Amino acid sequence: MIDIFLQTVRDLVMDSGFLNVSWQALAMIGISFILIYLAIAKGFEPLLLLPIAFGMLLTNIPNTGMFHMEYFVGSAVDYGEVLHNGGLLDILYLGVKLGIFPPLIFLGIGAMTDFGPLIANPKSFLLGAAAQLGIFITYLGALMLGFTPEQAGAIGIIGGADGPTAILVAKSLAPELLGSIAVAAYSYMALVPLIQPPIMKALTTKKERAVVMAQLRPVSRTEKLMFPIMVTLIVSFLVPDAASLVGMLMLGNLMKESGVVDRLVKTAQNELMNIVVICLGTTVGATATAEYFLSPQTIKIIILGLIAFCIGTAGGVLFGKLMYLASGGKVNPLIGSAGVSAVPMAARVSQKVGAEENPANFLLMHAMGPNVAGVIGSAVAAGVLLSIYA
Amino acid sequence: MYNQVQILKMGEFGVPFSYSSVLVFFHHHSTEKRFVFMDWSTAWAVVITGMVVVFVALIVLVAVVSLFGAITSRITGKKPPKEEKKAAPAAPKAAPAAKSNAVNASTDDEDVAAIMGAISLIFAEEGNQNGFTLKSVSLKRNRRRLPLPVWAASGVRENVTAGLF
């Protein structure tokens, strides 16, 4: 009996994480602590960064069996293996791998978004398009640094400043980089108020920043109802690979604007969004294993992510300057920076920088147009990359 | 992952040996080295295609949304202009009890309430697309024996005009 007891204890000790931990796993656990601190103490996109950080923590504890990256890297996933031998996070990760969670998050975002400023000033769409320049320039930069075209596409999408879009593209094109890309994307989204203002001030003059824009016209309910239907049809016909993201975004918006499905809207805005965010964040964080995260590639991704944000901001501002010239000084170029789809943070940054020049200048609603246009633009860009490489 | 099949797939892009091709050296995550022949003309084609598609898609949306906005504003913007003229003199009349030349906002809450009542009356009318400028506020003697409060007067005015038009 004592032998059995000692054998059991020996087996428990041998299977414990303490005897099977590596320095790389400990380093990743340390990184997860830093991300948890940033999320809680500094408020860096906590809704997603906290689950991502905790997923990173869970996956790097040895012998838990909660997540197996090897099931999902490669062209085909063995779903039988996942269902029979997978852990909790393996099963939940299927929602990411099958492209379910990101569109559901877009459903919630659509249910919370007011496209009125965009409908009132449709030219804002162009600013949203110009800001996607960051995606494609970063794609080139990633190729120069030695990434494959698929990986470069997944890294470039960080420039869209859209978390669900970045996750959807990364899980298809470069699942081994998903953890790094998600961490970079959400960290930089939280740093938008620090990254954008210097670029905006460098590319504009005081006179341009002080431009007061005319009040937006009222938008009728009919327009708000027709808008999601038109956008879904046009974008899905043009870029079918963007249909899942744009379609769900517009479904959420149509539900909100219809006013006849309040229960569904409340669910989409709250319970559904929260459940999906928990599952998505935790499983995306779980992909950040030591083997894939602790590599020179991660540092390159972090640098490229910053470049993507900067170029996206610059692209939007420069196009805003073009519109300023074309309109005879009626468009404030600062709203171009809101074309990166970090809603509503980028719009608030435009308001803040504009108010520094002219305290009576209220750019927020004008900037919301390019801001939400950027969501559509980044989804279209993602569709293009997926159609080429997926 | 970066095996021979992958290298061959990379080489299938465009013309592998074109003058614009660049030899790229990179590390596999397991430190195994591979040379991959990268066609930069293809890369630029992806960039240009991507930006063009994004712009085309959003330009089409600009056109469609603008067109639809023009159609709906033409349909809903049918109210005669004289309605706006009648609303304009009605608005200052609904803002009585102000001092003669200027409103002392820091001391006279009733005056501020009167002005706010006038503004709310103006924007309560649907289809008002033009902005209004409040040019003057003057004291007007109320002929009623028991004067209505400002808000009540605004409400009466709103209900009367809404019923007439």
XYZ file of C-alpha atoms in Angstrom, chain A residues 115-127 213-214 216-217 219 323 331 335 365-366 369-370 373, chain B residues 62 65-66:
29
model
C -23.729 55.378 -39.462
C -25.563 58.712 -39.595
C -22.432 60.907 -39.859
C -21.190 58.718 -42.705
C -24.509 58.821 -44.543
C -24.677 62.592 -44.089
C -21.228 63.014 -45.646
C -20.574 60.041 -47.953
C -17.217 61.467 -49.044
C -15.951 60.219 -45.669
C -15.819 56.792 -47.275
C -12.788 57.955 -49.244
C -10.936 58.845 -46.067
C -16.696 72.151 -40.970
C -20.314 72.807 -41.795
C -23.944 67.699 -41.013
C -27.348 67.387 -42.594
C -30.302 61.822 -41.975
C -10.056 66.922 -49.912
C -12.803 69.809 -45.052
C -10.682 63.836 -39.776
C -19.231 63.828 -35.463
C -17.412 64.716 -38.682
C -17.877 59.267 -40.636
C -14.343 58.231 -41.688
C -15.986 53.979 -43.001
C -20.248 57.043 -52.046
C -25.397 56.711 -50.732
C -25.201 60.195 -52.238
